Coordinates of C-alpha atoms in Angstrom, one line a residue:
Chain C
M1 CA 17.9 -28.2 -11.0
N2 CA 18.6 -26.3 -7.7
K3 CA 16.2 -26.2 -4.9
K4 CA 12.5 -26.4 -5.9
Y5 CA 11.7 -22.9 -4.8
G6 CA 13.6 -19.8 -3.8
Y7 CA 13.5 -16.0 -3.8
F8 CA 15.1 -13.1 -5.5
E9 CA 15.7 -9.5 -4.4
H10 CA 13.2 -6.7 -4.8
D11 CA 13.4 -3.4 -2.9
A12 CA 9.9 -3.4 -1.4
D13 CA 8.3 -6.7 -2.1
I14 CA 9.5 -10.3 -2.6
G15 CA 10.5 -12.2 -5.8
I16 CA 9.5 -15.8 -5.8
I17 CA 10.9 -18.6 -8.0
G18 CA 9.4 -22.0 -8.5
R19 CA 11.2 -24.8 -10.4
G20 CA 10.1 -28.2 -11.6
N21 CA 10.7 -30.9 -14.2
R22 CA 7.3 -30.0 -15.8
L23 CA 5.7 -26.6 -16.3
E24 CA 3.0 -27.5 -13.8
E25 CA 5.6 -28.6 -11.2
A26 CA 7.3 -25.2 -11.5
F27 CA 3.9 -23.6 -10.8
E28 CA 3.3 -25.8 -7.8
S29 CA 6.7 -24.8 -6.4
A30 CA 6.0 -21.2 -7.0
A31 CA 2.9 -21.6 -4.9
V32 CA 4.9 -23.1 -2.1
A33 CA 7.4 -20.2 -2.3
M34 CA 4.5 -17.7 -2.0
F35 CA 2.7 -19.4 0.9
A36 CA 6.0 -20.0 2.8
I37 CA 6.1 -16.2 3.1
M38 CA 2.9 -16.4 5.2
A39 CA 3.5 -19.5 7.2
D40 CA 6.0 -22.3 7.8
V41 CA 4.7 -24.7 5.2
D42 CA 6.6 -27.6 6.7
V43 CA 4.7 -27.6 10.0
L44 CA 1.2 -27.4 8.5
H45 CA -1.3 -30.2 8.7
C46 CA -2.5 -30.1 5.2
D47 CA -5.8 -31.8 5.5
E48 CA -8.2 -29.2 4.1
L49 CA -8.6 -29.3 0.3
I50 CA -9.4 -26.6 -2.1
E51 CA -9.8 -26.9 -5.9
V52 CA -8.9 -24.4 -8.6
T53 CA -9.9 -24.4 -12.3
F54 CA -9.3 -21.7 -14.9
E55 CA -8.8 -21.2 -18.6
E56 CA -5.7 -19.3 -19.8
D57 CA -3.5 -19.7 -23.0
D58 CA -0.7 -17.5 -21.9
N59 CA 1.6 -19.3 -19.5
E60 CA 2.7 -16.1 -17.7
F61 CA -0.8 -14.9 -17.1
A62 CA -1.6 -18.5 -16.0
L63 CA 1.0 -18.3 -13.3
I64 CA -0.6 -15.1 -12.0
E65 CA -4.1 -16.6 -12.2
W66 CA -3.0 -19.7 -10.4
L67 CA -1.2 -17.8 -7.6
N68 CA -3.9 -15.2 -7.1
T69 CA -6.8 -17.7 -7.2
L70 CA -5.0 -19.7 -4.5
L71 CA -4.5 -16.5 -2.4
A72 CA -8.2 -15.6 -2.7
L73 CA -9.5 -19.1 -1.9
A74 CA -7.1 -19.6 1.0
H75 CA -8.2 -16.2 2.4
M76 CA -11.9 -17.0 2.1
K77 CA -11.5 -20.4 3.7
H78 CA -9.1 -19.1 6.4
L79 CA -6.4 -21.6 5.3
A80 CA -2.6 -21.5 5.4
L81 CA -1.8 -23.6 2.3
G82 CA 1.2 -25.9 2.0
R83 CA 0.8 -28.6 -0.7
F84 CA -0.2 -28.1 -4.3
E85 CA -1.0 -30.1 -7.5
L86 CA -1.7 -28.7 -10.9
Q87 CA -2.5 -30.2 -14.3
K88 CA -2.8 -28.5 -17.7
E89 CA -4.7 -29.8 -20.7
G90 CA -4.7 -27.4 -23.6
N91 CA -5.7 -24.0 -22.1
S92 CA -7.5 -25.6 -19.1
W93 CA -5.8 -25.7 -15.8
R94 CA -7.0 -27.8 -12.9
G95 CA -5.4 -27.5 -9.5
K96 CA -5.7 -28.7 -6.0
A97 CA -4.2 -27.3 -2.8
W98 CA -4.2 -28.5 0.8
G99 CA -3.8 -26.5 3.9
D100 CA -4.4 -26.0 7.6
K101 CA -7.0 -23.7 9.2
W102 CA -5.2 -20.7 10.8
K103 CA -4.7 -21.2 14.5
K104 CA -2.5 -19.8 17.2
E105 CA 0.1 -22.6 16.8
I106 CA 0.9 -21.4 13.3
E107 CA 3.3 -18.6 13.4
R108 CA 2.1 -15.8 11.2
G109 CA 4.5 -14.5 8.5
T110 CA 3.8 -11.6 6.2
E111 CA 0.6 -11.3 4.2
V112 CA 0.9 -11.5 0.4
K113 CA -1.5 -9.2 -1.2
G114 CA -1.1 -10.4 -4.8
A115 CA 1.1 -11.9 -7.4
T116 CA 2.2 -9.2 -9.8
L117 CA 3.3 -9.0 -13.4
T118 CA 6.7 -7.6 -12.2
M119 CA 9.7 -9.7 -13.3
L120 CA 7.1 -12.2 -14.5
S121 CA 8.6 -15.0 -16.5
V122 CA 7.8 -18.7 -17.2
K123 CA 10.7 -20.4 -19.1
E124 CA 11.9 -23.8 -20.0
K125 CA 15.6 -24.0 -19.0
E126 CA 18.1 -26.7 -20.0
D127 CA 16.7 -29.4 -17.7
H128 CA 13.8 -27.8 -15.9
W129 CA 11.0 -25.2 -16.0
E130 CA 11.2 -22.1 -14.0
A131 CA 8.4 -19.7 -13.0
R132 CA 9.0 -16.4 -11.3
C133 CA 7.3 -13.1 -10.4
V134 CA 7.3 -10.5 -7.7
V135 CA 4.5 -10.8 -5.0
D136 CA 3.2 -7.7 -3.4
V137 CA 3.4 -7.9 0.4
Chain X
M1 CA 20.7 5.2 -8.7
N2 CA 23.3 6.1 -11.3
M3 CA 23.6 9.9 -10.9
N4 CA 25.4 10.2 -14.2
L5 CA 22.0 9.6 -15.9
L6 CA 20.5 12.6 -14.1
E7 CA 20.7 16.3 -14.7
K8 CA 20.4 18.6 -11.7
I9 CA 17.8 21.4 -11.9
D10 CA 18.3 22.5 -8.3
D11 CA 19.5 20.9 -5.1
Y12 CA 16.2 19.0 -4.7
T13 CA 15.0 18.7 -8.3
W14 CA 16.5 16.5 -11.0
T15 CA 15.6 15.3 -14.5
I16 CA 16.6 12.7 -17.0
P17 CA 17.7 14.3 -20.3
L18 CA 16.1 12.8 -23.4
K19 CA 18.3 10.6 -25.5
A20 CA 18.4 10.9 -29.2
G21 CA 15.3 9.4 -30.7
E22 CA 13.7 8.8 -27.4
K23 CA 9.9 9.6 -27.4
R24 CA 8.6 10.5 -24.0
S25 CA 7.4 13.4 -21.9
G26 CA 9.6 15.1 -19.3
I27 CA 10.6 13.6 -16.0
L28 CA 11.2 15.3 -12.6
L29 CA 12.7 13.5 -9.6
Y30 CA 12.4 15.3 -6.3
G31 CA 14.8 14.6 -3.5
S32 CA 18.3 15.3 -2.2
E33 CA 21.4 13.8 -3.8
P34 CA 21.9 11.2 -1.0
L35 CA 18.3 10.0 -1.3
L36 CA 18.5 9.7 -5.0
K37 CA 21.8 7.9 -4.8
S38 CA 20.3 5.4 -2.5
M39 CA 17.4 4.6 -5.0
D40 CA 17.4 1.6 -7.3
N41 CA 18.1 2.3 -11.0
K42 CA 14.7 0.6 -11.6
V43 CA 13.1 3.8 -10.3
L44 CA 14.6 5.6 -13.3
E45 CA 13.5 2.9 -15.7
Q46 CA 10.0 2.8 -14.4
I47 CA 9.4 6.6 -14.3
S48 CA 10.8 6.7 -17.9
N49 CA 8.2 4.2 -18.9
V50 CA 5.5 6.2 -17.3
A51 CA 6.6 9.2 -19.3
T52 CA 5.7 7.3 -22.5
L53 CA 2.0 6.8 -21.6
P54 CA -0.6 8.6 -23.7
G55 CA -2.2 11.8 -22.5
L56 CA 0.4 12.6 -19.9
V57 CA 0.3 16.3 -18.9
G58 CA 3.5 18.0 -17.7
E59 CA 6.2 15.7 -16.3
A60 CA 6.1 12.2 -14.8
M61 CA 7.5 12.6 -11.3
T62 CA 8.9 10.7 -8.3
M63 CA 8.8 11.9 -4.7
P64 CA 11.8 11.9 -2.4
D65 CA 10.8 8.5 -0.9
A66 CA 10.5 6.7 -4.3
H67 CA 11.4 3.1 -4.7
W68 CA 11.0 0.3 -7.2
G69 CA 7.3 -0.7 -7.5
Y70 CA 5.5 -2.6 -10.2
G71 CA 4.8 -0.6 -13.3
F72 CA 4.9 2.8 -11.7
P73 CA 7.5 3.4 -9.1
I74 CA 6.2 3.7 -5.5
G75 CA 6.4 7.5 -4.9
G76 CA 5.3 8.0 -8.5
V77 CA 3.0 10.9 -9.6
A78 CA 1.5 11.3 -13.1
A79 CA -1.4 13.4 -14.3
F80 CA -3.4 12.6 -17.5
D81 CA -6.0 14.5 -19.5
A82 CA -8.9 12.3 -20.5
D83 CA -9.7 14.4 -23.5
E84 CA -6.2 14.0 -24.9
G85 CA -6.3 10.2 -24.8
G86 CA -5.1 10.1 -21.1
I87 CA -5.1 6.7 -19.4
I88 CA -6.0 5.2 -16.1
S89 CA -3.6 2.5 -14.9
A90 CA -4.1 -0.1 -12.2
G91 CA -0.3 -0.2 -11.7
G92 CA -0.4 3.5 -11.2
V93 CA -2.7 3.2 -8.3
G94 CA -1.3 0.0 -6.7
F95 CA -2.6 -3.2 -5.2
D96 CA -3.7 -1.7 -2.0
I97 CA -6.1 0.8 -3.4
S98 CA -6.4 3.9 -1.1
C99 CA -3.9 2.6 1.4
G100 CA -3.4 5.6 3.6
I101 CA -3.0 7.0 7.1
R102 CA -5.7 8.2 9.6
C103 CA -4.1 10.4 12.3
L104 CA -6.1 10.9 15.5
R105 CA -5.6 13.7 18.0
T106 CA -6.1 12.8 21.7
D107 CA -6.3 15.3 24.6
L108 CA -3.7 13.3 26.5
M109 CA -0.2 14.6 27.1
R110 CA 2.9 12.5 27.4
E111 CA 3.1 13.1 31.2
D112 CA -0.5 11.7 31.6
L113 CA 0.8 8.2 30.6
T114 CA 2.9 6.1 33.0
S115 CA 4.9 3.2 31.7
T116 CA 2.2 0.9 33.1
D117 CA -0.4 2.8 31.2
L118 CA 1.6 2.4 28.0
T119 CA 2.0 -1.3 28.5
K120 CA -1.8 -1.6 29.2
L121 CA -2.5 0.4 26.1
A122 CA -0.2 -1.7 23.9
D123 CA -1.8 -5.0 25.2
E124 CA -5.4 -3.7 24.9
L125 CA -4.8 -2.3 21.4
S126 CA -3.2 -5.5 20.4
R127 CA -6.2 -7.5 21.6
T128 CA -8.8 -5.3 20.0
I129 CA -7.3 -4.4 16.6
P130 CA -7.4 -7.4 14.3
A131 CA -4.0 -7.5 12.7
G132 CA -1.8 -9.9 10.8
V133 CA -2.2 -12.5 8.1
G134 CA -5.2 -14.8 8.5
R135 CA -6.9 -12.6 11.1
E136 CA -10.5 -11.5 10.6
G137 CA -12.5 -8.7 12.1
K138 CA -15.5 -8.9 14.3
L139 CA -17.7 -7.2 11.7
K140 CA -19.3 -9.9 9.5
L141 CA -21.0 -8.5 6.5
T142 CA -23.3 -9.9 3.8
I143 CA -22.6 -9.1 0.1
D144 CA -25.4 -6.6 0.1
E145 CA -24.1 -4.9 3.2
L146 CA -20.6 -4.8 1.7
D147 CA -22.0 -3.1 -1.4
D148 CA -23.4 -0.4 1.0
V149 CA -19.8 0.0 2.4
L150 CA -18.4 0.3 -1.1
R151 CA -21.0 3.0 -1.9
G152 CA -20.8 4.8 1.4
G153 CA -17.2 4.7 2.6
A154 CA -16.6 6.2 6.0
Q155 CA -20.1 7.7 5.9
W156 CA -21.5 4.2 6.0
A157 CA -19.3 3.4 9.1
I158 CA -20.5 6.5 10.9
H159 CA -24.2 5.7 10.1
H160 CA -23.6 2.3 11.6
G161 CA -22.2 3.6 14.9
Y162 CA -18.5 3.4 14.1
G163 CA -17.4 7.0 14.9
V164 CA -18.9 10.4 15.1
G165 CA -20.1 12.8 12.4
E166 CA -17.3 15.3 13.1
D167 CA -14.8 12.7 11.9
L168 CA -16.0 13.1 8.3
S169 CA -15.0 16.7 7.9
F170 CA -11.4 15.5 8.3
V171 CA -11.4 12.6 5.8
E172 CA -10.7 13.2 2.1
E173 CA -13.9 13.4 0.1
M174 CA -15.9 13.7 3.4
G175 CA -15.4 10.0 3.7
K176 CA -17.3 9.1 0.6
M177 CA -15.9 8.9 -2.9
E178 CA -18.5 9.5 -5.6
G179 CA -18.6 7.3 -8.7
A180 CA -18.2 4.0 -6.8
R181 CA -19.5 1.1 -8.8
P182 CA -19.7 -2.1 -6.7
E183 CA -21.2 -3.9 -9.7
N184 CA -17.7 -3.6 -11.4
I185 CA -16.2 -5.7 -8.7
S186 CA -16.1 -9.5 -8.9
Q187 CA -18.0 -11.7 -6.5
L188 CA -14.6 -13.2 -5.5
A189 CA -13.2 -9.8 -4.5
K190 CA -16.3 -9.1 -2.4
E191 CA -16.3 -12.6 -0.7
R192 CA -12.7 -12.0 0.2
Q193 CA -13.6 -8.8 2.0
L194 CA -16.6 -10.0 4.0
G195 CA -14.6 -10.5 7.2
E196 CA -12.0 -7.9 6.5
V197 CA -13.6 -4.5 7.2
G198 CA -12.0 -3.2 10.4
T199 CA -8.7 -5.2 10.1
L200 CA -5.2 -3.7 9.9
G201 CA -3.5 -6.2 7.7
S202 CA 0.2 -7.0 7.8
G203 CA 3.5 -5.9 6.1
N204 CA 4.1 -2.2 6.6
H205 CA 0.7 -1.5 8.1
Y206 CA 0.5 -0.4 11.7
L207 CA -1.3 1.4 14.4
E208 CA 1.0 3.6 16.3
V209 CA 0.6 5.7 19.5
Q210 CA 2.9 8.7 19.1
E211 CA 4.1 11.7 21.0
V212 CA 4.4 15.1 19.3
A213 CA 8.2 15.5 19.9
K214 CA 8.9 18.6 17.9
I215 CA 7.0 21.5 16.3
Y216 CA 8.4 23.1 13.2
D217 CA 5.5 25.4 12.3
E218 CA 3.6 26.8 15.3
K219 CA 0.8 28.4 13.2
A220 CA 0.0 25.2 11.2
A221 CA 0.3 23.1 14.4
E222 CA -2.2 25.3 16.1
A223 CA -4.5 25.0 13.1
F224 CA -4.1 21.2 13.2
G225 CA -4.9 21.3 17.0
I226 CA -1.5 19.8 18.1
K227 CA 1.2 20.9 20.5
K228 CA 4.4 19.5 21.8
G229 CA 4.0 16.5 24.2
Q230 CA 0.5 15.7 22.9
I231 CA -0.4 12.0 22.2
L232 CA -1.6 11.2 18.7
V233 CA -2.5 7.9 17.1
S234 CA -1.8 7.0 13.4
I235 CA -3.5 4.1 11.6
H236 CA -1.9 2.9 8.4
C237 CA -3.9 0.5 6.3
G238 CA -6.0 0.3 3.1
S239 CA -8.7 -1.5 1.3
R240 CA -7.5 -4.9 2.4
A241 CA -8.4 -8.0 0.4
L242 CA -11.0 -6.3 -1.7
G243 CA -8.4 -3.8 -3.0
H244 CA -5.8 -6.5 -3.6
Q245 CA -8.3 -8.6 -5.6
I246 CA -9.4 -5.6 -7.7
G247 CA -5.7 -4.8 -8.4
T248 CA -5.1 -8.4 -9.3
E249 CA -8.0 -8.7 -11.7
Y250 CA -7.8 -5.4 -13.4
M251 CA -4.0 -5.6 -13.8
V252 CA -4.5 -8.6 -16.1
S253 CA -7.7 -7.3 -17.8
L254 CA -6.2 -3.8 -18.5
A255 CA -3.0 -5.4 -19.8
K256 CA -5.1 -7.3 -22.3
A257 CA -7.2 -4.2 -23.1
A258 CA -4.1 -2.1 -23.7
T259 CA -2.9 -4.6 -26.2
R260 CA -6.3 -4.7 -27.9
L261 CA -6.5 -0.9 -28.0
G262 CA -3.1 -0.5 -29.5
I263 CA -1.5 1.2 -26.5
S264 CA 2.2 0.3 -26.6
L265 CA 3.3 -0.7 -23.1
P266 CA 7.1 -0.7 -22.4
D267 CA 6.2 -2.8 -19.3
R268 CA 3.1 -5.0 -19.0
E269 CA 2.7 -3.9 -15.5
L270 CA 1.7 -0.4 -16.8
A271 CA -1.5 -2.1 -17.8
C272 CA -3.9 0.8 -18.6
A273 CA -6.8 1.9 -20.7
P274 CA -8.0 5.3 -21.9
I275 CA -10.1 7.1 -19.3
H276 CA -12.7 7.5 -22.0
S277 CA -13.0 3.8 -22.7
P278 CA -15.4 1.2 -21.3
E279 CA -12.4 -0.6 -19.6
G280 CA -11.1 2.6 -18.2
Q281 CA -14.5 3.6 -16.8
E282 CA -15.0 0.1 -15.4
Y283 CA -11.8 0.3 -13.4
I284 CA -12.5 3.8 -12.2
G285 CA -15.8 2.6 -10.8
A286 CA -14.2 -0.3 -9.1
M287 CA -11.3 1.8 -7.8
N288 CA -13.7 4.4 -6.3
A289 CA -15.5 1.6 -4.5
A290 CA -12.2 0.4 -3.1
I291 CA -11.4 3.9 -1.9
N292 CA -14.6 3.8 0.0
C293 CA -13.7 0.4 1.4
A294 CA -10.4 1.8 2.7
M295 CA -12.0 4.9 4.2
A296 CA -14.6 2.7 5.9
N297 CA -11.9 0.4 7.2
R298 CA -9.9 3.2 8.8
Q299 CA -13.1 4.6 10.3
V300 CA -14.0 1.3 12.0
L301 CA -10.4 1.0 13.2
T302 CA -10.7 4.6 14.6
H303 CA -13.8 3.5 16.5
L304 CA -12.0 0.4 17.9
T305 CA -9.1 2.6 19.0
R306 CA -11.4 5.1 20.7
N307 CA -13.0 2.2 22.6
V308 CA -9.6 1.1 23.9
F309 CA -8.6 4.6 25.0
E310 CA -11.9 5.3 26.6
G311 CA -11.7 2.1 28.5
L312 CA -8.3 3.0 29.9
F313 CA -8.5 6.8 30.2
K314 CA -12.0 8.0 31.4
G315 CA -13.2 11.0 29.6
V316 CA -10.5 11.1 27.0
N317 CA -11.4 12.9 23.8
I318 CA -10.2 11.6 20.5
E319 CA -10.7 13.5 17.2
T320 CA -9.7 12.8 13.7
L321 CA -6.8 15.1 12.7
Y322 CA -6.9 13.9 9.1
D323 CA -7.3 10.8 6.9
V324 CA -5.2 10.8 3.7
S325 CA -4.8 8.2 1.1
H326 CA -1.6 7.5 -0.9
N327 CA -2.6 5.0 -3.5
T328 CA -5.2 6.6 -5.7
C329 CA -6.1 8.2 -9.0
K330 CA -8.4 11.3 -8.6
E331 CA -10.0 13.8 -11.0
E332 CA -8.8 17.2 -9.9
M333 CA -8.5 20.8 -11.3
H334 CA -4.9 22.0 -11.7
L335 CA -3.3 25.1 -13.3
V336 CA -1.0 24.1 -16.1
N337 CA 0.8 27.0 -17.7
G338 CA -1.8 29.4 -16.3
V339 CA -4.7 27.4 -17.7
E340 CA -7.1 25.5 -15.4
R341 CA -7.5 21.9 -16.5
T342 CA -9.3 18.8 -15.3
L343 CA -6.7 16.1 -14.8
W344 CA -6.6 12.5 -13.5
V345 CA -3.7 12.5 -11.0
H346 CA -2.2 9.1 -10.2
R347 CA -0.5 9.1 -6.9
K348 CA 1.1 5.7 -6.1
G349 CA 2.8 5.8 -2.8
A350 CA 2.3 9.6 -2.8
T351 CA 0.0 11.8 -0.8
R352 CA -2.3 14.5 -2.1
A353 CA -1.0 17.9 -0.7
F354 CA -3.3 20.8 -1.5
G355 CA -1.9 24.2 -0.6
P356 CA -3.5 26.9 1.5
G357 CA -6.9 28.1 0.3
H358 CA -8.0 25.0 -1.5
Q359 CA -11.7 24.4 -1.2
D360 CA -11.2 20.7 -0.5
I361 CA -9.3 21.3 2.7
P362 CA -11.3 21.4 6.0
V363 CA -12.2 25.0 6.8
G364 CA -10.0 25.2 9.9
Y365 CA -6.9 24.1 8.0
R366 CA -7.5 26.2 4.9
S367 CA -5.2 29.0 5.9
V368 CA -2.2 26.6 6.3
G369 CA -2.7 23.9 3.8
Q370 CA -3.7 20.2 3.8
P371 CA -2.2 17.9 6.4
V372 CA 0.3 15.6 4.8
I373 CA 1.4 12.5 6.8
I374 CA 4.8 10.9 6.2
G375 CA 4.5 7.6 8.1
G376 CA 7.5 6.1 9.9
S377 CA 8.8 2.7 10.4
M378 CA 8.2 1.5 14.0
G379 CA 11.2 3.0 15.6
T380 CA 12.0 6.2 13.6
G381 CA 9.1 8.5 13.9
S382 CA 6.7 10.2 11.5
Y383 CA 6.0 13.7 10.3
I384 CA 3.0 15.9 9.8
L385 CA 3.5 18.4 7.0
A386 CA 1.2 20.9 5.3
G387 CA 0.6 21.3 1.6
T388 CA 2.0 24.4 -0.1
K389 CA 1.1 26.6 -3.1
E390 CA 4.5 25.8 -4.5
G391 CA 3.7 22.0 -4.4
E392 CA 0.5 22.7 -6.4
E393 CA 2.6 24.1 -9.2
R394 CA 5.6 21.7 -8.9
A395 CA 3.9 18.3 -8.4
F396 CA 0.1 18.6 -9.0
S397 CA -0.2 19.0 -5.2
S398 CA 1.6 15.8 -4.2
A399 CA 4.2 14.9 -1.6
S400 CA 6.0 11.9 0.0
H401 CA 4.0 9.3 1.9
G402 CA 6.5 7.4 4.0
A403 CA 10.2 6.6 4.6
G404 CA 10.3 4.2 1.7
R405 CA 12.3 1.0 1.9
A406 CA 16.0 1.1 1.7
M407 CA 16.6 -2.6 1.5
S408 CA 14.8 -5.7 0.5
R409 CA 12.8 -7.8 3.0
H410 CA 15.2 -10.7 2.2
Q411 CA 18.2 -8.6 3.3
A412 CA 16.4 -7.4 6.4
L413 CA 15.6 -11.0 7.4
K414 CA 19.3 -11.8 7.1
L415 CA 20.3 -8.9 9.3
W416 CA 17.7 -9.0 12.1
K417 CA 15.6 -11.3 14.3
G418 CA 12.1 -10.1 15.2
K419 CA 12.5 -10.7 19.0
Q420 CA 15.8 -8.7 19.0
V421 CA 14.2 -5.8 17.2
I422 CA 11.4 -5.8 19.7
Q423 CA 13.9 -5.8 22.6
D424 CA 16.0 -3.1 21.1
L425 CA 13.0 -0.9 20.6
A426 CA 11.7 -1.5 24.1
Q427 CA 15.1 -0.2 25.4
K428 CA 14.3 3.0 23.5
G429 CA 10.8 3.2 25.1
I430 CA 8.9 1.9 22.1
L431 CA 6.5 -1.0 22.7
I432 CA 5.9 -3.3 19.8
R433 CA 3.1 -5.9 19.6
S434 CA 3.0 -8.2 16.6
A435 CA 1.8 -11.7 15.8
S436 CA 4.7 -12.1 13.3
M437 CA 8.3 -12.1 14.3
R438 CA 9.2 -12.4 10.6
G439 CA 7.1 -9.3 9.9
V440 CA 8.9 -7.4 12.7
A441 CA 12.4 -8.4 11.3
E442 CA 11.4 -7.4 7.7
E443 CA 10.1 -4.1 9.0
A444 CA 13.1 -3.3 11.2
P445 CA 13.5 0.5 11.3
D446 CA 16.9 0.4 9.6
A447 CA 15.4 -1.4 6.6
Y448 CA 13.8 2.0 5.7
K449 CA 15.2 5.2 4.4
D450 CA 15.9 7.9 6.9
V451 CA 12.5 9.5 7.4
D452 CA 14.1 12.7 8.6
L453 CA 15.9 13.1 5.3
V454 CA 12.7 12.3 3.4
A455 CA 10.7 14.9 5.3
E456 CA 13.5 17.5 4.9
A457 CA 13.8 16.8 1.2
T458 CA 10.0 17.0 0.8
E459 CA 10.1 20.5 2.4
K460 CA 13.2 21.7 0.5
A461 CA 11.7 20.5 -2.8
G462 CA 8.8 22.8 -2.0
L463 CA 6.2 19.9 -2.0
A464 CA 5.0 20.4 1.6
R465 CA 6.5 22.0 4.7
R466 CA 7.2 20.3 8.0
V467 CA 4.8 21.0 10.9
A468 CA 5.5 18.4 13.5
F469 CA 7.7 15.3 14.3
L470 CA 6.0 12.4 16.0
K471 CA 7.9 9.9 18.1
P472 CA 6.5 6.4 18.4
K473 CA 5.5 5.1 21.9
V474 CA 3.4 1.9 21.0
C475 CA 3.3 0.2 17.7
I476 CA 0.8 -2.6 16.7
K477 CA 2.1 -4.4 13.7
G478 CA 0.2 -6.9 11.5

């Protein structure tokens, strides 16, 4: 497995890639990829917790739900998120994310409006899972 | 774009011939050969997919600034007849519903502003206009108050002191879209928006102080109240978090509805439902509310801008020239083969461009056509055009909306550093204020198509004609 997260080219927006040994890990990495567009995730003090739960049987729609719910909650709580955990049991997904309140020390990147269905794919590769989609910025 | 796949109709109009067995409606691509060559092949794929959707009337089209979007290409136009099974598509509207540009006319001339004035203006606008990821506005609303915004649009803002009644005559739909249904919008979408009314956002959104540098059409310029050397302000933003959340939620629910209703989607991102269906009507009600949110947002930003100018230049007069959206689907009357029909026109990254005489144009502009604004990219300038009769016939009264990206953000980040871009533009007399150096690098002027070519092609394709070129002086980026 290459790096845990990365990006792919899109003319107007940004393609994100999350990788992991488990499906959930790939989703966690995709979330890091997305939030790293908005802030430097390595310098955040991730001491504020938010929790996410949802039901979805389609893994691809689940990726969109996971990313967009994180975006919405982060926005409402004024957080730059940097660390993520996700568990799946059947169709039930339970996640946690940690972040830092926006403050002037955090350099602002580019706002992500939403995770889209464009180039959306969740696949099990030879030795890892990979989740990808284009996010609208 | 692979030009071998296209057939030339004239120098600025192209089509994609049908392959054997291919079932779809016609396609028109407007633009010059160099512009089309620079587009991604994905634009072709996406507009071909749009041409397969039910109830399409005439051709699916792309404007000269088209680029790869999600589902529909950005710069895509498609009209549907509800009575013929026509659909409404969240992907055909876009995530930032009713994103658009409000252009303001000041009575200041270039020579009225010293370089110190421009610096003060840049600093004060940057302090006053909430911009960038994570920034909230000063307006804190309750859910009930937000519902009033979603029903009232710019009219709500005026009634609450954010602007003057005269502004409304120069906003599409007089600032209030009928048929808004706040009840069709999730609590989450509304909660996301509570601190967002009156914020600029980030990415390609901006507030720019501009100088009218060239007039192409004196008669139309006079009707629009502009002359060479005059200072204008353009505000580019949309429905903020509310629109994004509606786009997100309906994209998935309409994709599921399409499957259930037996609509074959070549791309899930074309998520849609028949206009005459509960799902279609539900989205339309939510979209109309988001259109009101965007118009209210630009109205509040107009008010904040006026405050800054009035604080620095005593007695200055600032009027709305026009407010035009470029991510909408609207019910309109159009002549098709000589017959007037009611159509639902999707314009995603495309501007409405009614020709002279249209009753929805402000009276003072009616003899010259609706103002069309092609927004620039920090350093390259913008254009004001006027809608044409020809454009009504050729593209359901639609025109380009911006320069359109020429390269990915990733490529731009490799090529430029934000600080350097700001320094280079300062050398050219353009002051940039932004909280995000990454954003400035991604939005470097050369990451966009040549706006001059886009405006020229828009005119030569007959979609709208050039009235004025605006040169940037100050740009506030999110």
